[in-house]
Amino acid sequence: TRRLTLAAMLSAGAIATTPAFADGHQVQMRMSMAGSETDQRAVAMAEVFGPAVAGFASYEPSYNATLFAQGTELEAISRGNLEMSITSAQELAQFFPEFSIFTAGYVHQDAAHQVAVFNDPLMDAFKDKAESELGVKLLSVMYLGRRQVNLRQTKEELTVMTPADLAGVNLRMPGTDAWQFLGSALGAAPTPMSFSEVYTALSTGAVDGQDNPLPTVVDAKFYEVTNQIVLTSHLVDLNYIAMSAELFNSLDADQQATVQAAADAAAEAGRVAQLEKEESLVAFLEGQGMSIYEPDTAAFRNAVQSAYLESEFAATWPEGVLDKINALGN
Ligand code: KDO
């Protein structure tokens, strides 16, 4: 509904569409991400965010980690070499370990819970730290989806019901400590690798599998080089629309409000699209010959939750925040 409101505002001329600067100068907003152009977050940013800020800024996305390698975007923003990224809590945890609370398996419950957490005062200290110490403003939360375990092995070769069944499985996880820990907590042998290398690694057998939400499995065509998906739903994954704080703070109040509304509207549009895909893609993937099944989810949840609570990550979580996050869920 936010998307419709924004579109209505644009067509009604309520949002300026002429350059706000006297010399017609447009603010450049380069956005680098590892995802593809057809990823629903990318689509929402291009279709909703870009047009909404076009009155004073040019939104210039680049995909597939072609501008900056996955995991280097925050530093690039911090140094003034990049204006925007769709970043993750795992990447922020590299700078601020307490962000690992948002990377822990089976904490976020669904897309609505992510939004409630992001907009709750509990987030203020996290946002303030990213802004003051890294120069990165977190504008809005995007929904990537429920991460599932996606393997080359056929279900006949390996049926995964509990974490013990993943013992020795070489599972590609993205390359930060928080991601590697999640792979271990699932019972697998995690291997760090950037997203852009995963398809080839799966096709050659360099790894046994990877984890991502169903829309990503389809968008990146991982179903062509794997045979099964275990519906662990181990992480209801999110991303943040991140912007250079220096750039944001250089805008006037109206422009800042426009950027904020545009980010929220893009996040909402992307969320709706991604949820729809997550629902509908099971049939598509089964049609491609994939086995898709539920494991003993309670066994995964118990193993993963206790691994986190006993970990050094949990020691960095600010007092009381996990309880507040849980209280915002069902
Ligand atoms: C991935 O590397 O598996 C991951 O899903 C991690 C996310 O945080 C996100 O960066 C995503 O990749 C990329 O945007 C590609 O979809």
Coordinates of C-alpha atoms in Angstrom, one line a residue, residues 1-220:
T1 CA 0.0 0.0 0.0
R2 CA 2.9 2.3 0.6
R3 CA 4.0 1.7 -2.9
L4 CA 0.6 2.8 -4.2
T5 CA 0.7 5.9 -2.0
L6 CA 4.1 6.8 -3.3
A7 CA 3.1 6.3 -6.9
A8 CA 0.0 8.5 -6.3
M9 CA 2.2 11.2 -4.7
L10 CA 4.5 11.1 -7.7
S11 CA 1.8 11.4 -10.2
A12 CA 0.1 14.2 -8.2
G13 CA 3.4 16.1 -8.2
A14 CA 3.6 16.0 -4.4
I15 CA 7.2 14.9 -4.7
A16 CA 9.5 17.2 -6.5
T17 CA 10.6 15.9 -9.9
T18 CA 12.7 18.8 -10.9
P19 CA 16.3 19.2 -9.8
A20 CA 16.4 20.7 -6.3
F21 CA 19.8 22.3 -6.9
A22 CA 19.9 25.6 -8.7
D23 CA 22.6 24.4 -11.1
G24 CA 20.5 21.3 -11.9
H25 CA 23.2 19.2 -10.2
Q26 CA 21.9 15.7 -9.2
V27 CA 23.3 13.9 -6.2
Q28 CA 24.8 10.6 -7.3
M29 CA 23.6 7.6 -5.4
R30 CA 25.6 4.6 -6.6
M31 CA 24.3 1.3 -5.1
S32 CA 26.5 -1.8 -5.2
M33 CA 25.1 -5.3 -4.4
A34 CA 26.0 -8.9 -4.9
G35 CA 22.5 -9.8 -6.0
S36 CA 21.3 -9.7 -9.6
E37 CA 19.2 -7.2 -11.5
T38 CA 16.2 -9.5 -11.2
D39 CA 16.5 -10.1 -7.5
Q40 CA 13.3 -8.6 -5.9
R41 CA 15.2 -6.2 -3.7
A42 CA 17.0 -4.9 -6.8
V43 CA 13.7 -4.6 -8.7
A44 CA 12.0 -2.7 -5.9
M45 CA 14.9 -0.3 -5.5
A46 CA 15.0 0.4 -9.3
E47 CA 11.2 0.7 -9.7
V48 CA 10.4 2.4 -6.4
F49 CA 13.4 4.1 -4.8
G50 CA 15.1 5.4 -8.0
P51 CA 12.0 7.2 -9.4
A52 CA 11.1 8.6 -6.0
V53 CA 14.4 10.4 -5.5
A54 CA 14.8 11.4 -9.2
G55 CA 13.9 15.0 -8.4
F56 CA 17.3 15.6 -6.9
A57 CA 19.3 12.4 -7.1
S58 CA 20.4 9.8 -9.7
Y59 CA 20.1 6.3 -8.4
E60 CA 22.8 4.2 -10.1
P61 CA 22.6 0.5 -9.2
S62 CA 25.3 -2.1 -10.0
Y63 CA 24.7 -5.8 -9.6
N64 CA 26.5 -9.1 -9.2
A65 CA 29.2 -7.4 -7.1
T66 CA 30.7 -5.8 -10.2
L67 CA 31.4 -2.4 -8.6
F68 CA 32.5 -3.7 -5.2
A69 CA 33.1 -7.3 -4.0
Q70 CA 30.6 -8.8 -1.7
G71 CA 31.4 -7.7 1.9
T72 CA 33.5 -4.7 0.9
E73 CA 30.6 -2.3 0.4
L74 CA 30.4 -0.9 3.9
E75 CA 34.0 0.1 4.0
A76 CA 33.6 1.7 0.6
I77 CA 30.7 3.8 1.9
S78 CA 32.6 4.6 5.0
R79 CA 35.5 5.9 2.9
G80 CA 33.3 7.9 0.7
N81 CA 33.8 5.7 -2.4
L82 CA 30.2 4.4 -2.6
E83 CA 26.9 5.9 -1.6
M84 CA 24.6 2.9 -1.1
S85 CA 24.4 -0.8 -0.6
I86 CA 21.9 -3.4 0.4
T87 CA 23.9 -4.7 3.3
S88 CA 23.5 -7.4 6.0
A89 CA 23.6 -7.7 9.7
Q90 CA 26.4 -10.2 9.1
E91 CA 28.5 -7.5 7.4
L92 CA 27.7 -5.0 10.1
A93 CA 28.8 -7.6 12.7
Q94 CA 32.3 -7.4 11.2
F95 CA 32.5 -3.9 12.6
F96 CA 30.1 -4.1 15.6
P97 CA 29.8 -7.7 17.0
E98 CA 26.5 -7.0 18.7
F99 CA 24.8 -6.9 15.2
S100 CA 25.3 -10.7 15.3
I101 CA 22.0 -10.8 17.3
F102 CA 20.2 -10.3 14.0
T103 CA 22.3 -13.1 12.3
A104 CA 21.3 -15.8 14.8
G105 CA 19.3 -18.7 13.6
Y106 CA 15.7 -18.9 14.6
V107 CA 15.4 -15.5 16.2
H108 CA 13.5 -13.5 13.6
Q109 CA 10.1 -15.2 13.0
D110 CA 8.9 -13.7 9.8
A111 CA 8.9 -10.5 7.6
A112 CA 6.6 -8.6 9.9
H113 CA 8.7 -9.4 12.9
Q114 CA 11.8 -8.0 11.1
V115 CA 9.9 -4.7 10.5
A116 CA 8.8 -4.5 14.1
V117 CA 12.3 -5.1 15.3
F118 CA 13.8 -2.5 12.9
N119 CA 11.3 0.2 13.9
D120 CA 11.5 -0.5 17.6
P121 CA 13.5 1.7 19.9
L122 CA 15.7 -1.3 20.6
M123 CA 17.3 -0.6 17.2
D124 CA 18.3 3.0 18.0
A125 CA 21.6 2.1 19.6
F126 CA 22.5 -0.1 16.7
K127 CA 21.6 2.5 14.1
D128 CA 23.4 5.3 15.9
K129 CA 26.6 3.2 16.2
A130 CA 26.6 2.4 12.5
E131 CA 26.0 6.0 11.7
S132 CA 28.4 7.6 14.1
E133 CA 31.3 5.1 13.9
L134 CA 31.0 3.9 10.3
G135 CA 29.3 6.7 8.6
V136 CA 26.5 4.4 7.4
K137 CA 22.9 5.2 7.8
L138 CA 20.5 2.3 7.9
L139 CA 17.3 3.5 6.2
S140 CA 15.0 0.5 6.1
V141 CA 14.8 -3.3 6.4
M142 CA 14.4 -5.5 3.4
Y143 CA 13.2 -9.1 3.4
L144 CA 15.4 -11.7 1.8
G145 CA 13.5 -14.7 3.0
R146 CA 13.7 -17.9 4.9
R147 CA 17.1 -19.6 4.2
Q148 CA 16.9 -23.2 3.3
V149 CA 19.6 -25.9 2.9
N150 CA 20.1 -26.6 -0.8
L151 CA 22.2 -29.7 -1.7
R152 CA 23.7 -31.4 -4.8
Q153 CA 23.0 -34.8 -3.3
T154 CA 19.7 -36.4 -4.2
K155 CA 17.3 -37.2 -1.4
E156 CA 18.0 -40.9 -2.0
E157 CA 21.7 -40.2 -1.5
L158 CA 21.2 -38.1 1.6
T159 CA 18.0 -37.4 3.5
V160 CA 18.5 -34.6 6.1
M161 CA 16.2 -34.8 9.1
T162 CA 18.5 -33.5 11.9
P163 CA 21.7 -31.5 12.2
A164 CA 23.6 -34.9 12.6
D165 CA 22.7 -35.7 9.0
L166 CA 24.7 -32.7 7.8
A167 CA 27.9 -33.9 9.4
G168 CA 30.7 -33.6 6.9
V169 CA 28.5 -31.8 4.3
N170 CA 30.6 -29.1 2.7
L171 CA 28.1 -26.2 2.8
R172 CA 29.0 -22.9 1.2
M173 CA 28.1 -20.0 3.5
P174 CA 28.9 -16.4 2.8
G175 CA 32.3 -15.2 4.0
T176 CA 32.0 -13.7 7.5
D177 CA 32.4 -15.2 11.0
A178 CA 28.7 -14.9 11.7
W179 CA 27.7 -16.9 8.6
Q180 CA 30.4 -19.5 9.2
F181 CA 29.1 -20.0 12.7
L182 CA 25.5 -20.5 11.4
G183 CA 26.8 -23.2 9.1
S184 CA 28.5 -25.0 12.0
A185 CA 25.4 -24.6 14.2
L186 CA 23.4 -26.4 11.5
G187 CA 25.8 -29.3 11.8
A188 CA 27.5 -28.8 8.5
A189 CA 31.2 -28.1 7.5
P190 CA 30.9 -24.5 6.3
T191 CA 33.1 -23.1 3.5
P192 CA 33.3 -19.3 3.0
M193 CA 32.7 -18.2 -0.6
S194 CA 31.3 -15.1 -2.3
F195 CA 27.9 -15.3 -3.8
S196 CA 29.1 -14.9 -7.4
E197 CA 31.2 -18.1 -7.2
V198 CA 28.5 -20.3 -5.8
Y199 CA 26.9 -21.5 -9.1
T200 CA 30.2 -22.7 -10.5
A201 CA 31.3 -24.3 -7.2
L202 CA 28.0 -26.2 -7.1
S203 CA 28.3 -27.3 -10.7
T204 CA 31.8 -28.7 -10.2
G205 CA 31.2 -30.2 -6.8
A206 CA 33.7 -28.0 -5.1
V207 CA 30.9 -27.6 -2.5
D208 CA 28.0 -30.0 -1.6
G209 CA 25.5 -27.2 -1.1
Q210 CA 24.6 -23.7 -0.2
D211 CA 21.9 -22.0 1.9
N212 CA 19.6 -19.3 0.6
P213 CA 15.8 -18.5 0.4
L214 CA 13.9 -20.1 -2.5
P215 CA 13.6 -16.9 -4.6
T216 CA 17.5 -16.7 -4.6
V217 CA 17.7 -20.4 -5.5
V218 CA 15.6 -19.6 -8.6
D219 CA 17.1 -16.2 -9.4
A220 CA 20.7 -17.6 -9.3

